[in-house]
PDB file of C-alpha atoms in Angstrom:
ATOM      1  CA  MET A 121       9.616 -54.431 156.970  1.00  0.00           C
ATOM      2  CA  ALA A 122      12.124 -56.572 154.984  1.00  0.00           C
ATOM      3  CA  ASP A 123      10.013 -59.389 156.091  1.00  0.00           C
ATOM      4  CA  SER A 124       6.747 -58.830 154.066  1.00  0.00           C
ATOM      5  CA  ARG A 125       8.780 -57.679 151.158  1.00  0.00           C
ATOM      6  CA  GLU A 126      10.600 -61.300 151.535  1.00  0.00           C
ATOM      7  CA  GLU A 127       7.318 -63.087 151.952  1.00  0.00           C
ATOM      8  CA  GLY A 128       5.947 -61.183 148.753  1.00  0.00           C
ATOM      9  CA  LYS A 129       8.762 -62.021 146.406  1.00  0.00           C
ATOM     10  CA  GLU A 130       8.363 -66.004 147.475  1.00  0.00           C
ATOM     11  CA  TYR A 131       4.931 -66.081 146.188  1.00  0.00           C
ATOM     12  CA  GLN A 132       5.791 -63.956 143.000  1.00  0.00           C
ATOM     13  CA  GLU A 133       8.993 -65.815 142.243  1.00  0.00           C
ATOM     14  CA  PRO A 134       7.908 -69.616 143.169  1.00  0.00           C
ATOM     15  CA  GLN A 135      10.593 -70.425 140.497  1.00  0.00           C
ATOM     16  CA  GLY A 136      13.248 -68.953 141.575  1.00  0.00           C
ATOM     17  CA  ALA A 137      12.945 -70.373 145.383  1.00  0.00           C
ATOM     18  CA  GLU A 138      11.918 -73.855 144.482  1.00  0.00           C
ATOM     19  CA  GLY A 139      13.672 -75.011 141.287  1.00  0.00           C
ATOM     20  CA  GLY A 140      16.823 -72.854 141.621  1.00  0.00           C
ATOM     21  CA  GLU A 141      17.106 -73.489 137.022  1.00  0.00           C
ATOM     22  CA  ASP A 142      18.753 -69.948 135.215  1.00  0.00           C
ATOM     23  CA  ILE A 143      15.007 -68.601 134.442  1.00  0.00           C
ATOM     24  CA  ILE A 144      15.636 -65.188 135.612  1.00  0.00           C
ATOM     25  CA  ASP A 145      17.419 -62.546 133.376  1.00  0.00           C
ATOM     26  CA  ASP A 146      19.477 -61.046 136.038  1.00  0.00           C
ATOM     27  CA  PRO A 147      23.465 -61.342 135.222  1.00  0.00           C
ATOM     28  CA  ILE A 148      24.063 -61.104 138.961  1.00  0.00           C
ATOM     29  CA  LEU A 149      21.738 -64.235 140.107  1.00  0.00           C
ATOM     30  CA  GLU A 150      22.746 -66.196 137.120  1.00  0.00           C
ATOM     31  CA  GLN A 151      26.406 -66.110 137.599  1.00  0.00           C
ATOM     32  CA  GLY A 152      25.869 -66.775 141.065  1.00  0.00           C
ATOM     33  CA  ALA A 153      23.638 -70.030 140.610  1.00  0.00           C
ATOM     34  CA  VAL A 154      26.837 -70.871 138.174  1.00  0.00           C
ATOM     35  CA  VAL A 155      29.107 -70.255 140.501  1.00  0.00           C
ATOM     36  CA  LEU A 156      27.631 -72.279 143.479  1.00  0.00           C
ATOM     37  CA  ARG A 157      27.335 -75.246 141.194  1.00  0.00           C
ATOM     38  CA  ALA A 158      30.878 -74.968 140.395  1.00  0.00           C
ATOM     39  CA  TYR A 159      31.927 -74.640 143.943  1.00  0.00           C
ATOM     40  CA  VAL A 160      29.715 -78.184 145.135  1.00  0.00           C
ATOM     41  CA  ILE A 161      30.831 -79.673 142.409  1.00  0.00           C
ATOM     42  CA  GLU A 162      34.949 -78.935 143.293  1.00  0.00           C
ATOM     43  CA  ARG A 163      34.150 -79.594 146.600  1.00  0.00           C
ATOM     44  CA  ILE A 164      32.591 -83.388 145.995  1.00  0.00           C
ATOM     45  CA  ASN A 165      35.826 -83.686 143.449  1.00  0.00           C
ATOM     46  CA  THR A 166      37.922 -82.981 146.415  1.00  0.00           C
ATOM     47  CA  GLU A 167      36.031 -84.253 149.261  1.00  0.00           C
ATOM     48  CA  GLU A 168      35.087 -87.599 147.381  1.00  0.00           C
ATOM     49  CA  PRO A 169      36.459 -88.027 144.039  1.00  0.00           C
ATOM     50  CA  SER A 170      34.588 -91.541 143.231  1.00  0.00           C
ATOM     51  CA  ARG A 171      31.375 -89.473 143.278  1.00  0.00           C
ATOM     52  CA  HIS A 172      30.907 -88.026 139.907  1.00  0.00           C
ATOM     53  CA  VAL A 173      28.200 -84.862 140.107  1.00  0.00           C
ATOM     54  CA  SER A 174      27.808 -82.794 137.302  1.00  0.00           C
ATOM     55  CA  SER A 175      26.219 -79.497 136.582  1.00  0.00           C
ATOM     56  CA  GLU A 176      23.001 -81.466 135.220  1.00  0.00           C
ATOM     57  CA  HIS A 177      22.469 -83.034 138.575  1.00  0.00           C
ATOM     58  CA  LEU A 178      22.203 -79.738 140.293  1.00  0.00           C
ATOM     59  CA  GLY A 179      19.951 -78.216 138.141  1.00  0.00           C
ATOM     60  CA  GLY A 180      22.318 -76.255 135.464  1.00  0.00           C
ATOM     61  CA  ARG A 181      23.504 -76.694 131.893  1.00  0.00           C
ATOM     62  CA  PRO A 182      26.031 -79.025 130.182  1.00  0.00           C
ATOM     63  CA  ASN A 183      29.570 -77.275 129.884  1.00  0.00           C
ATOM     64  CA  GLU A 184      28.605 -74.099 131.914  1.00  0.00           C
ATOM     65  CA  GLN A 185      31.652 -74.573 134.440  1.00  0.00           C
ATOM     66  CA  GLN A 186      33.734 -74.236 131.138  1.00  0.00           C
ATOM     67  CA  ASP A 187      33.903 -70.306 131.574  1.00  0.00           C
ATOM     68  CA  PRO A 188      37.517 -69.244 132.639  1.00  0.00           C
ATOM     69  CA  HIS A 189      35.945 -66.304 134.508  1.00  0.00           C
ATOM     70  CA  VAL A 190      33.921 -69.062 136.509  1.00  0.00           C
ATOM     71  CA  LYS A 191      36.917 -71.038 137.415  1.00  0.00           C
ATOM     72  CA  GLU A 192      38.915 -68.440 138.624  1.00  0.00           C
ATOM     73  CA  VAL A 193      35.639 -66.961 141.023  1.00  0.00           C
ATOM     74  CA  VAL A 194      35.226 -70.420 142.491  1.00  0.00           C
ATOM     75  CA  GLU A 195      39.079 -70.759 142.537  1.00  0.00           C
ATOM     76  CA  GLN A 196      39.318 -67.769 144.874  1.00  0.00           C
ATOM     77  CA  LEU A 197      36.110 -69.193 146.846  1.00  0.00           C
ATOM     78  CA  LEU A 198      37.746 -72.383 147.453  1.00  0.00           C
ATOM     79  CA  LYS A 199      40.720 -70.843 149.043  1.00  0.00           C
ATOM     80  CA  ILE A 200      38.382 -69.126 151.762  1.00  0.00           C
ATOM     81  CA  ALA A 201      36.410 -72.132 152.125  1.00  0.00           C
ATOM     82  CA  ASP A 202      39.857 -74.637 152.743  1.00  0.00           C
ATOM     83  CA  GLU A 203      40.610 -71.936 155.730  1.00  0.00           C
ATOM     84  CA  MET A 204      37.015 -72.772 157.045  1.00  0.00           C
ATOM     85  CA  ASN A 205      37.145 -76.169 156.393  1.00  0.00           C
ATOM     86  CA  ARG A 206      39.983 -76.396 159.500  1.00  0.00           C
ATOM     87  CA  ASN A 207      37.408 -74.764 162.000  1.00  0.00           C
ATOM     88  CA  ALA A 208      36.149 -77.965 164.091  1.00  0.00           C
ATOM     89  CA  GLU A 209      33.593 -76.282 165.831  1.00  0.00           C
ATOM     90  CA  LEU A 210      32.262 -74.971 162.663  1.00  0.00           C
ATOM     91  CA  GLN A 211      31.828 -78.171 161.063  1.00  0.00           C
ATOM     92  CA  ARG A 212      30.253 -80.023 163.774  1.00  0.00           C
ATOM     93  CA  LEU A 213      28.006 -77.535 163.803  1.00  0.00           C
ATOM     94  CA  ILE A 214      27.157 -77.006 160.203  1.00  0.00           C
ATOM     95  CA  ASN A 215      26.161 -81.095 160.957  1.00  0.00           C
ATOM     96  CA  GLN A 216      23.886 -80.540 162.831  1.00  0.00           C
ATOM     97  CA  VAL A 217      21.445 -78.338 160.545  1.00  0.00           C
ATOM     98  CA  GLN A 218      19.315 -81.113 158.678  1.00  0.00           C
ATOM     99  CA  ALA A 219      19.845 -81.642 154.960  1.00  0.00           C
ATOM    100  CA  ASN A 220      15.764 -81.410 154.909  1.00  0.00           C
ATOM    101  CA  CYS A 221      15.808 -78.555 156.770  1.00  0.00           C
ATOM    102  CA  ALA A 222      12.756 -75.856 156.328  1.00  0.00           C
ATOM    103  CA  GLN A 223      13.315 -72.682 154.407  1.00  0.00           C
ATOM    104  CA  ASP A 224      12.461 -70.526 157.301  1.00  0.00           C
ATOM    105  CA  ILE A 225      15.473 -72.044 159.341  1.00  0.00           C
ATOM    106  CA  PHE A 226      18.000 -71.920 156.318  1.00  0.00           C
ATOM    107  CA  MET A 227      17.345 -68.036 156.098  1.00  0.00           C
ATOM    108  CA  LYS A 228      17.696 -67.403 159.406  1.00  0.00           C
ATOM    109  CA  VAL A 229      20.817 -68.373 159.726  1.00  0.00           C
ATOM    110  CA  ALA A 230      21.642 -66.740 156.255  1.00  0.00           C
ATOM    111  CA  ARG A 231      20.540 -63.404 157.847  1.00  0.00           C
ATOM    112  CA  ASN A 232      23.030 -63.649 160.930  1.00  0.00           C
ATOM    113  CA  ILE A 233      25.791 -64.928 158.424  1.00  0.00           C
ATOM    114  CA  PHE A 234      25.609 -61.041 157.006  1.00  0.00           C
ATOM    115  CA  ALA A 235      23.419 -59.397 160.069  1.00  0.00           C
ATOM    116  CA  ASP A 236      26.528 -57.092 160.733  1.00  0.00           C
ATOM    117  CA  GLY A 237      28.354 -56.551 157.256  1.00  0.00           C
ATOM    118  CA  ILE A 238      29.025 -58.392 154.188  1.00  0.00           C
ATOM    119  CA  ASN A 239      32.545 -59.883 152.591  1.00  0.00           C
ATOM    120  CA  TRP A 240      33.618 -62.431 150.552  1.00  0.00           C
ATOM    121  CA  GLY A 241      33.915 -64.901 153.568  1.00  0.00           C
ATOM    122  CA  ARG A 242      30.799 -64.594 154.357  1.00  0.00           C
ATOM    123  CA  VAL A 243      29.550 -65.194 151.188  1.00  0.00           C
ATOM    124  CA  VAL A 244      31.780 -68.182 151.282  1.00  0.00           C
ATOM    125  CA  ALA A 245      30.298 -69.053 154.323  1.00  0.00           C
ATOM    126  CA  LEU A 246      26.850 -69.332 152.893  1.00  0.00           C
ATOM    127  CA  PHE A 247      28.041 -71.415 150.300  1.00  0.00           C
ATOM    128  CA  HIS A 248      29.840 -73.190 152.380  1.00  0.00           C
ATOM    129  CA  LEU A 249      26.662 -74.028 154.377  1.00  0.00           C
ATOM    130  CA  ALA A 250      24.533 -74.484 150.912  1.00  0.00           C
ATOM    131  CA  TYR A 251      27.274 -77.090 150.139  1.00  0.00           C
ATOM    132  CA  ARG A 252      26.893 -79.453 153.368  1.00  0.00           C
ATOM    133  CA  LEU A 253      22.997 -79.712 153.055  1.00  0.00           C
ATOM    134  CA  ILE A 254      23.601 -80.207 149.307  1.00  0.00           C
ATOM    135  CA  HIS A 255      26.264 -83.025 150.085  1.00  0.00           C
ATOM    136  CA  ARG A 256      24.066 -84.678 152.570  1.00  0.00           C
ATOM    137  CA  ALA A 257      21.197 -84.600 149.723  1.00  0.00           C
ATOM    138  CA  LEU A 258      23.421 -86.265 147.599  1.00  0.00           C
ATOM    139  CA  THR A 259      24.727 -89.098 149.805  1.00  0.00           C
ATOM    140  CA  THR A 260      21.086 -89.741 151.438  1.00  0.00           C
ATOM    141  CA  ASN A 261      19.724 -90.002 148.223  1.00  0.00           C
ATOM    142  CA  HIS A 262      17.125 -87.122 148.959  1.00  0.00           C
ATOM    143  CA  LEU A 263      17.971 -85.592 145.500  1.00  0.00           C
ATOM    144  CA  GLU A 264      14.769 -83.477 145.347  1.00  0.00           C
ATOM    145  CA  ASN A 265      16.255 -80.953 148.183  1.00  0.00           C
ATOM    146  CA  ILE A 266      19.429 -80.396 146.013  1.00  0.00           C
ATOM    147  CA  ARG A 267      17.478 -77.442 143.774  1.00  0.00           C
ATOM    148  CA  THR A 268      15.653 -76.384 146.187  1.00  0.00           C
ATOM    149  CA  ILE A 269      18.646 -75.765 148.866  1.00  0.00           C
ATOM    150  CA  ILE A 270      20.120 -73.559 145.462  1.00  0.00           C
ATOM    151  CA  GLY A 271      17.093 -71.496 145.136  1.00  0.00           C
ATOM    152  CA  TRP A 272      17.229 -70.682 148.703  1.00  0.00           C
ATOM    153  CA  VAL A 273      20.762 -69.257 147.931  1.00  0.00           C
ATOM    154  CA  LEU A 274      19.215 -67.654 144.711  1.00  0.00           C
ATOM    155  CA  GLN A 275      16.764 -66.007 147.338  1.00  0.00           C
ATOM    156  CA  VAL A 276      19.283 -64.661 150.013  1.00  0.00           C
ATOM    157  CA  ILE A 277      21.646 -63.276 146.913  1.00  0.00           C
ATOM    158  CA  ARG A 278      18.292 -61.511 145.711  1.00  0.00           C
ATOM    159  CA  GLU A 279      17.478 -60.358 148.781  1.00  0.00           C
ATOM    160  CA  GLN A 280      20.873 -59.430 150.732  1.00  0.00           C
ATOM    161  CA  LEU A 281      23.660 -59.481 148.820  1.00  0.00           C
ATOM    162  CA  HIS A 282      22.270 -57.984 145.176  1.00  0.00           C
ATOM    163  CA  SER A 283      23.694 -54.261 145.900  1.00  0.00           C
ATOM    164  CA  TRP A 284      26.739 -55.494 147.294  1.00  0.00           C
ATOM    165  CA  LEU A 285      27.484 -58.048 144.526  1.00  0.00           C
ATOM    166  CA  VAL A 286      26.810 -54.962 141.683  1.00  0.00           C
ATOM    167  CA  GLN A 287      29.286 -52.638 143.582  1.00  0.00           C
ATOM    168  CA  GLN A 288      31.850 -55.490 143.883  1.00  0.00           C
ATOM    169  CA  GLY A 289      31.571 -55.474 139.769  1.00  0.00           C
ATOM    170  CA  GLY A 290      29.753 -58.749 139.919  1.00  0.00           C
ATOM    171  CA  TRP A 291      31.406 -61.818 140.652  1.00  0.00           C
ATOM    172  CA  GLU A 292      34.767 -61.409 138.831  1.00  0.00           C
ATOM    173  CA  GLY A 293      34.985 -58.680 141.998  1.00  0.00           C
ATOM    174  CA  VAL A 294      36.323 -61.551 144.404  1.00  0.00           C
ATOM    175  CA  ILE A 295      39.750 -61.906 142.064  1.00  0.00           C
ATOM    176  CA  SER A 296      40.371 -58.258 141.951  1.00  0.00           C
ATOM    177  CA  GLY A 297      39.288 -57.370 145.671  1.00  0.00           C
ATOM    178  CA  PHE A 298      40.498 -60.480 146.668  1.00  0.00           C
ATOM    179  CA  SER A 299      44.023 -59.903 149.902  1.00  0.00           C
ATOM    180  CA  ARG A 300      44.082 -61.612 153.347  1.00  0.00           C
ATOM    181  CA  TRP A 301      41.983 -64.195 152.289  1.00  0.00           C
ATOM    182  CA  ARG A 302      42.741 -66.470 155.388  1.00  0.00           C
ATOM    183  CA  THR A 303      42.204 -63.414 157.705  1.00  0.00           C
ATOM    184  CA  VAL A 304      38.630 -62.944 155.856  1.00  0.00           C
ATOM    185  CA  ALA A 305      37.973 -66.899 156.145  1.00  0.00           C
ATOM    186  CA  ILE A 306      38.658 -67.152 160.239  1.00  0.00           C
ATOM    187  CA  VAL A 307      36.218 -63.840 160.490  1.00  0.00           C
ATOM    188  CA  ALA A 308      33.567 -65.936 158.266  1.00  0.00           C
ATOM    189  CA  SER A 309      34.161 -69.055 160.152  1.00  0.00           C
ATOM    190  CA  VAL A 310      33.120 -66.856 163.762  1.00  0.00           C
ATOM    191  CA  ALA A 311      30.105 -65.636 161.967  1.00  0.00           C
ATOM    192  CA  LEU A 312      28.597 -68.684 160.557  1.00  0.00           C
ATOM    193  CA  VAL A 313      29.178 -70.093 163.944  1.00  0.00           C
ATOM    194  CA  ALA A 314      27.410 -67.235 165.774  1.00  0.00           C
ATOM    195  CA  ALA A 315      24.432 -67.856 163.277  1.00  0.00           C
ATOM    196  CA  ILE A 316      23.870 -71.370 163.256  1.00  0.00           C
ATOM    197  CA  VAL A 317      24.566 -70.849 167.498  1.00  0.00           C
ATOM    198  CA  TYR A 318      21.813 -68.174 167.542  1.00  0.00           C
ATOM    199  CA  TYR A 319      19.549 -70.351 165.295  1.00  0.00           C
ATOM    200  CA  ARG A 320      19.762 -73.220 167.514  1.00  0.00           C
ATOM    201  CA  LYS A 321      18.776 -71.013 170.722  1.00  0.00           C
ATOM    202  CA  THR A 322      16.150 -69.398 169.185  1.00  0.00           C
ATOM    203  CA  ARG A 323      14.697 -72.626 167.671  1.00  0.00           C
TER     204      ARG A 323
END
């Protein structure tokens, strides 16, 4: 049932699946794209300060990261990510997912991250996976993959997370509803490890 609906959306909205540009007039999706790009930029600045990446490099608009609400949302998401970065098994598994992986592989891993529930930690797990793939695309000079990966994340947000995000009051819900982030991060790490292991077993 979900599959046929997803296939229909891929054909109806190829721009969102391919480009990742903010061509959609849905605030949840538009802010999701901005937050994801900000997340990627902040992680790169932390891990590789000499590599200068802007929103435009990732298909965004100049100065879109200046919104204080976006900065606060990203700050909270990065706290979870820092904890997830300590999971060596998770890093090893993510490194085995190819930067130019097919859409069905990415979607299979994403569906499994949220298979038994949604929370902010699992949203970060999705962003974390996308960041690793985008970072690899940057370092291997496969820049054409970047907007594709962002488009995939937007598709997951649209098809799996949209209703939940609306219930949270949008992306800013991570600020007010954010507690026990270390526990959330550990649970999300386990979910992402399980998702990648599942993908490798069913490949």
